[in-house]
PDB file of C-alpha atoms in Angstrom:
ATOM      1  CA  UNK A   1     134.946  84.860  90.150  1.00 46.00           C
ATOM      2  CA  UNK A   2     135.171  87.073  87.044  1.00 49.00           C
ATOM      3  CA  UNK A   3     133.031  90.168  87.412  1.00 49.00           C
ATOM      4  CA  UNK A   4     133.005  93.430  85.470  1.00 51.00           C
ATOM      5  CA  UNK A   5     132.163  96.572  87.408  1.00 52.00           C
ATOM      6  CA  UNK A   6     131.660  99.653  85.274  1.00 50.00           C
ATOM      7  CA  UNK A   7     134.211 102.331  86.201  1.00 45.00           C
ATOM      8  CA  UNK A   8     132.997 105.770  87.222  1.00 47.00           C
ATOM      9  CA  UNK A   9     135.779 108.292  86.735  1.00 43.00           C
ATOM     10  CA  UNK A  10     135.216 111.581  88.478  1.00 40.00           C
ATOM     11  CA  UNK A  11     137.462 114.027  90.374  1.00 38.00           C
ATOM     12  CA  UNK A  12     134.763 114.377  93.032  1.00 37.00           C
ATOM     13  CA  UNK A  13     134.568 110.784  94.201  1.00 37.00           C
ATOM     14  CA  UNK A  14     136.305 109.490  97.292  1.00 34.00           C
ATOM     15  CA  UNK A  15     137.194 105.859  97.794  1.00 31.00           C
ATOM     16  CA  UNK A  16     136.883 104.598 101.345  1.00 36.00           C
ATOM     17  CA  UNK A  17     137.423 101.129 102.759  1.00 38.00           C
ATOM     18  CA  UNK A  18     137.223  98.041 100.634  1.00 38.00           C
ATOM     19  CA  UNK A  19     135.046  97.634  97.553  1.00 39.00           C
ATOM     20  CA  UNK A  20     133.967 100.377  95.224  1.00 40.00           C
ATOM     21  CA  UNK A  21     131.951 102.533  97.617  1.00 36.00           C
ATOM     22  CA  UNK A  22     131.364 105.994  96.244  1.00 36.00           C
ATOM     23  CA  UNK A  23     130.654 109.319  97.909  1.00 33.00           C
ATOM     24  CA  UNK A  24     130.027 112.793  96.586  1.00 30.00           C
ATOM     25  CA  UNK A  25     132.556 115.302  97.872  1.00 28.00           C
ATOM     26  CA  UNK A  26     129.813 117.512  99.310  1.00 29.00           C
ATOM     27  CA  UNK A  27     128.406 114.703 101.462  1.00 32.00           C
ATOM     28  CA  UNK A  28     129.482 113.529 104.855  1.00 33.00           C
ATOM     29  CA  UNK A  29     130.516 109.889 104.927  1.00 34.00           C
ATOM     30  CA  UNK A  30     127.929 107.671 106.580  1.00 39.00           C
ATOM     31  CA  UNK A  31     128.713 104.512 108.498  1.00 40.00           C
ATOM     32  CA  UNK A  32     127.782 101.741 106.040  1.00 44.00           C
ATOM     33  CA  UNK A  33     126.809  99.152 108.616  1.00 42.00           C
ATOM     34  CA  UNK A  34     124.892 101.534 110.867  1.00 43.00           C
ATOM     35  CA  UNK A  35     121.270 100.939 111.807  1.00 48.00           C
ATOM     36  CA  UNK A  36     118.359 103.379 111.613  1.00 43.00           C
ATOM     37  CA  UNK A  37     118.872 104.754 115.112  1.00 37.00           C
ATOM     38  CA  UNK A  38     122.430 105.845 114.342  1.00 48.00           C
ATOM     39  CA  UNK A  39     121.484 107.358 110.966  1.00 66.00           C
ATOM     40  CA  UNK A  40     119.414 110.207 112.412  1.00 72.00           C
ATOM     41  CA  UNK A  41     116.249 108.279 111.488  1.00 83.00           C
ATOM     42  CA  UNK A  42     117.064 108.339 107.782  1.00 89.00           C
ATOM     43  CA  UNK A  43     115.186 105.847 105.616  1.00 94.00           C
ATOM     44  CA  UNK A  44     117.557 103.839 103.431  1.00 97.00           C
ATOM     45  CA  UNK A  45     116.518 101.967 100.268  1.00 97.00           C
ATOM     46  CA  UNK A  46     118.413  99.522  98.067  1.00 98.00           C
ATOM     47  CA  UNK A  47     117.140  99.651  94.494  1.00 98.00           C
ATOM     48  CA  UNK A  48     117.778  96.788  92.072  1.00 97.00           C
ATOM     49  CA  UNK A  49     117.273  96.637  88.314  1.00 95.00           C
ATOM     50  CA  UNK A  50     117.576  92.909  87.453  1.00 94.00           C
ATOM     51  CA  UNK A  51     118.671  91.944  83.961  1.00 89.00           C
ATOM     52  CA  UNK A  52     118.394  88.715  82.018  1.00 79.00           C
ATOM     53  CA  UNK A  53     121.544  89.186  79.941  1.00 79.00           C
ATOM     54  CA  UNK A  54     123.018  92.640  80.556  1.00 84.00           C
ATOM     55  CA  UNK A  55     124.310  94.237  83.751  1.00 93.00           C
ATOM     56  CA  UNK A  56     122.233  94.140  86.924  1.00 95.00           C
ATOM     57  CA  UNK A  57     122.031  97.665  88.287  1.00 96.00           C
ATOM     58  CA  UNK A  58     122.008  98.530  91.965  1.00 98.00           C
ATOM     59  CA  UNK A  59     121.805 101.769  93.918  1.00 98.00           C
ATOM     60  CA  UNK A  60     121.421 102.827  97.540  1.00 98.00           C
ATOM     61  CA  UNK A  61     119.814 106.093  98.613  1.00 97.00           C
ATOM     62  CA  UNK A  62     118.575 107.508 101.900  1.00 95.00           C
ATOM     63  CA  UNK A  63     116.310 110.351 102.951  1.00 93.00           C
ATOM     64  CA  UNK A  64     115.639 112.258 106.155  1.00 88.00           C
ATOM     65  CA  UNK A  65     112.174 113.262 104.927  1.00 83.00           C
ATOM     66  CA  UNK A  66     113.343 116.440 103.251  1.00 85.00           C
ATOM     67  CA  UNK A  67     116.296 115.583 101.038  1.00 89.00           C
ATOM     68  CA  UNK A  68     117.488 112.463  99.263  1.00 92.00           C
ATOM     69  CA  UNK A  69     121.096 111.532  98.775  1.00 94.00           C
ATOM     70  CA  UNK A  70     122.940 108.796  96.949  1.00 97.00           C
ATOM     71  CA  UNK A  71     125.229 106.540  98.955  1.00 97.00           C
ATOM     72  CA  UNK A  72     126.416 104.023  96.411  1.00 97.00           C
ATOM     73  CA  UNK A  73     125.576 102.673  92.952  1.00 97.00           C
ATOM     74  CA  UNK A  74     126.915 100.544  90.140  1.00 97.00           C
ATOM     75  CA  UNK A  75     126.189  97.664  87.787  1.00 96.00           C
ATOM     76  CA  UNK A  76     127.287  94.040  87.843  1.00 95.00           C
ATOM     77  CA  UNK A  77     128.120  92.185  84.649  1.00 92.00           C
ATOM     78  CA  UNK A  78     129.342  88.602  84.755  1.00 89.00           C
ATOM     79  CA  UNK A  79     132.035  87.692  82.235  1.00 89.00           C
ATOM     80  CA  UNK A  80     130.863  85.475  79.330  1.00 88.00           C
ATOM     81  CA  UNK A  81     133.645  83.006  80.101  1.00 89.00           C
ATOM     82  CA  UNK A  82     132.366  82.492  83.631  1.00 89.00           C
ATOM     83  CA  UNK A  83     128.799  82.119  82.375  1.00 87.00           C
ATOM     84  CA  UNK A  84     129.932  79.260  80.135  1.00 87.00           C
ATOM     85  CA  UNK A  85     131.839  77.572  82.937  1.00 85.00           C
ATOM     86  CA  UNK A  86     128.910  77.645  85.379  1.00 87.00           C
ATOM     87  CA  UNK A  87     125.235  77.613  84.444  1.00 85.00           C
ATOM     88  CA  UNK A  88     124.217  79.539  87.564  1.00 90.00           C
ATOM     89  CA  UNK A  89     127.147  81.976  87.596  1.00 92.00           C
ATOM     90  CA  UNK A  90     124.978  85.052  87.096  1.00 92.00           C
ATOM     91  CA  UNK A  91     122.558  84.034  89.839  1.00 95.00           C
ATOM     92  CA  UNK A  92     125.408  83.237  92.236  1.00 95.00           C
ATOM     93  CA  UNK A  93     127.209  86.533  91.649  1.00 95.00           C
ATOM     94  CA  UNK A  94     124.045  88.636  91.913  1.00 96.00           C
ATOM     95  CA  UNK A  95     123.141  86.919  95.170  1.00 97.00           C
ATOM     96  CA  UNK A  96     126.645  87.428  96.599  1.00 97.00           C
ATOM     97  CA  UNK A  97     126.658  91.110  95.602  1.00 97.00           C
ATOM     98  CA  UNK A  98     123.273  91.876  97.137  1.00 97.00           C
ATOM     99  CA  UNK A  99     124.118  90.065 100.370  1.00 98.00           C
ATOM    100  CA  UNK A 100     127.323  92.093 100.646  1.00 97.00           C
ATOM    101  CA  UNK A 101     125.494  95.374  99.984  1.00 97.00           C
ATOM    102  CA  UNK A 102     122.828  94.609 102.588  1.00 98.00           C
ATOM    103  CA  UNK A 103     125.451  93.632 105.151  1.00 97.00           C
ATOM    104  CA  UNK A 104     127.431  96.786 104.437  1.00 97.00           C
ATOM    105  CA  UNK A 105     124.672  99.393 104.192  1.00 97.00           C
ATOM    106  CA  UNK A 106     121.804  97.831 106.211  1.00 96.00           C
ATOM    107  CA  UNK A 107     118.924  99.132 104.038  1.00 97.00           C
ATOM    108  CA  UNK A 108     115.437  99.474 105.535  1.00 96.00           C
ATOM    109  CA  UNK A 109     113.811  98.227 102.331  1.00 97.00           C
ATOM    110  CA  UNK A 110     114.669  96.734  98.959  1.00 98.00           C
ATOM    111  CA  UNK A 111     112.896  97.953  95.826  1.00 97.00           C
ATOM    112  CA  UNK A 112     113.080  95.850  92.676  1.00 96.00           C
ATOM    113  CA  UNK A 113     111.701  96.288  89.202  1.00 91.00           C
ATOM    114  CA  UNK A 114     109.069  93.714  88.298  1.00 88.00           C
ATOM    115  CA  UNK A 115     109.164  91.452  85.246  1.00 80.00           C
ATOM    116  CA  UNK A 116     107.969  93.254  82.154  1.00 72.00           C
ATOM    117  CA  UNK A 117     105.104  91.169  80.772  1.00 62.00           C
ATOM    118  CA  UNK A 118     105.655  92.279  77.155  1.00 59.00           C
ATOM    119  CA  UNK A 119     109.016  90.504  76.974  1.00 64.00           C
ATOM    120  CA  UNK A 120     109.277  87.240  75.054  1.00 81.00           C
ATOM    121  CA  UNK A 121     108.902  84.072  77.102  1.00 83.00           C
ATOM    122  CA  UNK A 122     112.581  83.086  77.147  1.00 85.00           C
ATOM    123  CA  UNK A 123     113.777  86.520  78.285  1.00 84.00           C
ATOM    124  CA  UNK A 124     110.995  86.764  80.859  1.00 84.00           C
ATOM    125  CA  UNK A 125     111.993  83.421  82.387  1.00 87.00           C
ATOM    126  CA  UNK A 126     115.647  84.456  82.658  1.00 88.00           C
ATOM    127  CA  UNK A 127     114.676  87.762  84.215  1.00 90.00           C
ATOM    128  CA  UNK A 128     112.391  85.975  86.664  1.00 90.00           C
ATOM    129  CA  UNK A 129     115.315  83.786  87.756  1.00 93.00           C
ATOM    130  CA  UNK A 130     117.462  86.830  88.569  1.00 94.00           C
ATOM    131  CA  UNK A 131     114.552  88.494  90.328  1.00 94.00           C
ATOM    132  CA  UNK A 132     114.032  85.337  92.381  1.00 95.00           C
ATOM    133  CA  UNK A 133     117.624  85.533  93.586  1.00 96.00           C
ATOM    134  CA  UNK A 134     117.035  89.146  94.616  1.00 96.00           C
ATOM    135  CA  UNK A 135     114.009  88.106  96.672  1.00 96.00           C
ATOM    136  CA  UNK A 136     115.983  85.249  98.234  1.00 97.00           C
ATOM    137  CA  UNK A 137     118.849  87.510  99.307  1.00 97.00           C
ATOM    138  CA  UNK A 138     116.405  89.986 100.853  1.00 97.00           C
ATOM    139  CA  UNK A 139     114.558  87.223 102.714  1.00 97.00           C
ATOM    140  CA  UNK A 140     117.814  85.850 104.112  1.00 97.00           C
ATOM    141  CA  UNK A 141     118.694  89.303 105.478  1.00 97.00           C
ATOM    142  CA  UNK A 142     115.186  90.080 106.712  1.00 97.00           C
ATOM    143  CA  UNK A 143     114.744  93.099 104.417  1.00 97.00           C
ATOM    144  CA  UNK A 144     111.249  93.995 103.172  1.00 96.00           C
ATOM    145  CA  UNK A 145     110.844  93.827  99.388  1.00 96.00           C
ATOM    146  CA  UNK A 146     108.656  96.105  97.254  1.00 95.00           C
ATOM    147  CA  UNK A 147     108.091  95.619  93.530  1.00 94.00           C
ATOM    148  CA  UNK A 148     107.327  98.270  90.895  1.00 95.00           C
ATOM    149  CA  UNK A 149     106.679  98.057  87.190  1.00 92.00           C
ATOM    150  CA  UNK A 150     108.914 100.018  84.778  1.00 91.00           C
ATOM    151  CA  UNK A 151     106.027 102.361  83.970  1.00 92.00           C
ATOM    152  CA  UNK A 152     105.372 103.107  87.635  1.00 93.00           C
ATOM    153  CA  UNK A 153     109.044 103.910  88.181  1.00 95.00           C
ATOM    154  CA  UNK A 154     109.181 106.248  85.196  1.00 94.00           C
ATOM    155  CA  UNK A 155     105.938 107.997  86.156  1.00 94.00           C
ATOM    156  CA  UNK A 156     107.119 108.519  89.729  1.00 93.00           C
ATOM    157  CA  UNK A 157     110.595 109.818  88.888  1.00 94.00           C
ATOM    158  CA  UNK A 158     110.165 111.562  85.538  1.00 93.00           C
ATOM    159  CA  UNK A 159     106.412 112.268  85.621  1.00 91.00           C
ATOM    160  CA  UNK A 160     106.000 110.354  82.350  1.00 89.00           C
ATOM    161  CA  UNK A 161     105.453 106.605  82.073  1.00 89.00           C
ATOM    162  CA  UNK A 162     107.274 106.326  78.745  1.00 89.00           C
ATOM    163  CA  UNK A 163     110.408 108.339  79.547  1.00 93.00           C
ATOM    164  CA  UNK A 164     113.565 107.086  77.818  1.00 93.00           C
ATOM    165  CA  UNK A 165     116.784 106.090  79.562  1.00 92.00           C
ATOM    166  CA  UNK A 166     118.463 109.461  79.004  1.00 95.00           C
ATOM    167  CA  UNK A 167     115.558 111.318  80.582  1.00 95.00           C
ATOM    168  CA  UNK A 168     115.635 108.958  83.558  1.00 96.00           C
ATOM    169  CA  UNK A 169     119.369 109.476  84.035  1.00 96.00           C
ATOM    170  CA  UNK A 170     118.982 113.251  84.016  1.00 96.00           C
ATOM    171  CA  UNK A 171     116.047 113.159  86.457  1.00 96.00           C
ATOM    172  CA  UNK A 172     117.898 110.843  88.838  1.00 97.00           C
ATOM    173  CA  UNK A 173     120.912 113.145  88.744  1.00 96.00           C
ATOM    174  CA  UNK A 174     118.747 116.194  89.504  1.00 95.00           C
ATOM    175  CA  UNK A 175     116.719 114.581  92.291  1.00 95.00           C
ATOM    176  CA  UNK A 176     119.786 113.220  94.054  1.00 96.00           C
ATOM    177  CA  UNK A 177     121.806 116.401  93.416  1.00 94.00           C
ATOM    178  CA  UNK A 178     124.638 114.417  91.886  1.00 96.00           C
ATOM    179  CA  UNK A 179     127.656 116.066  90.305  1.00 94.00           C
ATOM    180  CA  UNK A 180     127.535 113.825  87.254  1.00 95.00           C
ATOM    181  CA  UNK A 181     125.076 111.687  85.324  1.00 95.00           C
ATOM    182  CA  UNK A 182     124.923 108.147  86.741  1.00 96.00           C
ATOM    183  CA  UNK A 183     126.415 105.576  84.391  1.00 95.00           C
ATOM    184  CA  UNK A 184     125.640 103.035  83.102  1.00 94.00           C
ATOM    185  CA  UNK A 185     121.918 103.408  82.552  1.00 94.00           C
ATOM    186  CA  UNK A 186     121.296 100.168  84.476  1.00 95.00           C
ATOM    187  CA  UNK A 187     122.648 101.824  87.626  1.00 96.00           C
ATOM    188  CA  UNK A 188     120.505 104.909  87.007  1.00 97.00           C
ATOM    189  CA  UNK A 189     117.451 102.659  86.641  1.00 96.00           C
ATOM    190  CA  UNK A 190     118.234 101.031  89.993  1.00 97.00           C
ATOM    191  CA  UNK A 191     118.465 104.449  91.659  1.00 97.00           C
ATOM    192  CA  UNK A 192     115.145 105.357  90.025  1.00 97.00           C
ATOM    193  CA  UNK A 193     113.504 102.231  91.491  1.00 97.00           C
ATOM    194  CA  UNK A 194     114.794 103.229  94.930  1.00 97.00           C
ATOM    195  CA  UNK A 195     113.432 106.772  94.464  1.00 97.00           C
ATOM    196  CA  UNK A 196     110.077 105.354  93.417  1.00 96.00           C
ATOM    197  CA  UNK A 197     109.774 103.360  96.630  1.00 95.00           C
ATOM    198  CA  UNK A 198     110.928 106.297  98.717  1.00 94.00           C
ATOM    199  CA  UNK A 199     108.168 108.414  97.181  1.00 92.00           C
ATOM    200  CA  UNK A 200     105.586 105.695  97.894  1.00 91.00           C
ATOM    201  CA  UNK A 201     106.804 105.312 101.476  1.00 90.00           C
ATOM    202  CA  UNK A 202     106.501 109.048 102.071  1.00 86.00           C
ATOM    203  CA  UNK A 203     102.929 108.940 100.742  1.00 86.00           C
ATOM    204  CA  UNK A 204     102.114 105.994 103.012  1.00 87.00           C
ATOM    205  CA  UNK A 205     103.345 107.869 106.063  1.00 84.00           C
ATOM    206  CA  UNK A 206     101.612 111.084 105.036  1.00 83.00           C
ATOM    207  CA  UNK A 207      98.202 109.397 104.755  1.00 84.00           C
ATOM    208  CA  UNK A 208      98.741 107.115 107.736  1.00 80.00           C
ATOM    209  CA  UNK A 209      98.368 103.892 105.760  1.00 78.00           C
ATOM    210  CA  UNK A 210      99.446 100.574 107.300  1.00 74.00           C
ATOM    211  CA  UNK A 211     102.911  99.208 106.605  1.00 64.00           C
ATOM    212  CA  UNK A 212     101.449  96.223 104.743  1.00 54.00           C
ATOM    213  CA  UNK A 213     100.088  98.461 101.993  1.00 43.00           C
ATOM    214  CA  UNK A 214     102.074  98.036  98.826  1.00 43.00           C
ATOM    215  CA  UNK A 215     103.716 101.230  97.614  1.00 39.00           C
ATOM    216  CA  UNK A 216     102.833 100.424  94.006  1.00 38.00           C
ATOM    217  CA  UNK A 217      99.129 100.703  94.865  1.00 47.00           C
ATOM    218  CA  UNK A 218      99.394 104.148  96.429  1.00 46.00           C
ATOM    219  CA  UNK A 219     100.066 105.931  93.156  1.00 48.00           C
ATOM    220  CA  UNK A 220     101.524 109.056  94.818  1.00 46.00           C
ATOM    221  CA  UNK A 221     102.374 112.231  92.983  1.00 54.00           C
ATOM    222  CA  UNK A 222     105.600 112.043  91.049  1.00 61.00           C
ATOM    223  CA  UNK A 223     108.646 114.089  91.992  1.00 61.00           C
ATOM    224  CA  UNK A 224     108.156 116.109  88.815  1.00 57.00           C
ATOM    225  CA  UNK A 225     104.507 116.833  89.666  1.00 56.00           C
ATOM    226  CA  UNK A 226     105.413 117.931  93.185  1.00 54.00           C
ATOM    227  CA  UNK A 227     108.033 120.300  91.785  1.00 50.00           C
ATOM    228  CA  UNK A 228     105.477 121.768  89.357  1.00 50.00           C
ATOM    229  CA  UNK A 229     102.939 122.266  92.151  1.00 48.00           C
ATOM    230  CA  UNK A 230     105.575 123.956  94.292  1.00 43.00           C
ATOM    231  CA  UNK A 231     106.451 126.337  91.462  1.00 46.00           C
ATOM    232  CA  UNK A 232     102.775 127.118  90.880  1.00 50.00           C
ATOM    233  CA  UNK A 233     102.195 127.750  94.577  1.00 43.00           C
ATOM    234  CA  UNK A 234     105.094 130.162  94.725  1.00 38.00           C
ATOM    235  CA  UNK A 235     103.726 132.040  91.702  1.00 39.00           C
ATOM    236  CA  UNK A 236     100.246 132.347  93.261  1.00 46.00           C
ATOM    237  CA  UNK A 237     101.753 133.641  96.484  1.00 37.00           C
ATOM    238  CA  UNK A 238     103.612 136.374  94.619  1.00 35.00           C
ATOM    239  CA  UNK A 239     100.435 137.349  92.778  1.00 44.00           C
ATOM    240  CA  UNK A 240      98.445 137.665  96.005  1.00 44.00           C
ATOM    241  CA  UNK A 241     101.224 139.707  97.585  1.00 43.00           C
ATOM    242  CA  UNK A 242     101.221 142.126  94.663  1.00 44.00           C
TER     243      UNK A 242
END
């Protein structure tokens, strides 16, 4: 199997166990195969950014209700030679990767970006095939799947539905308190999808909505909007005190 994994060179990363698991130096290492009860009730999300031709991004984050942290991320690109040898090479490798990640990190939910309807028919069909493999892997592992459009993800993370890739990378880095900008952009997009679902899940719990309610229909406040409200509230408090 010929697979390209984008390298992430940083003096702050620690390599533990097999694979390319990544930790920030300021974080405590978490047991990858632990369940929710042994994670101090942290909610863990696997975000996936499927691609028809380019790399498929993936990222895993978790939150204790107050802070979010990144556990692992990257992007999978299948070598052109392997794609020519086997028609379903991309689908096979994406499925194998996601199954390994779910076995290793035991996410509570999987968030995936939906097919963008403005794409041309051929690209949309290829993207739908990869997305179908993502849904299959999640179903085989019993992980709930939630789908979000690119605009919903951008609005939730950056506060703007038309944010570009650079803006998304910088927002993901800030929200997850990372020491460096996540590369490539496909991996940053996957982390953004995971953050989007985490925000929707927090809104669902806050308003006491049933678990069957789709996060994409909640339309919660974005992280950027919440930060702005917090800043405004602090300013009003100072004014009243004076």
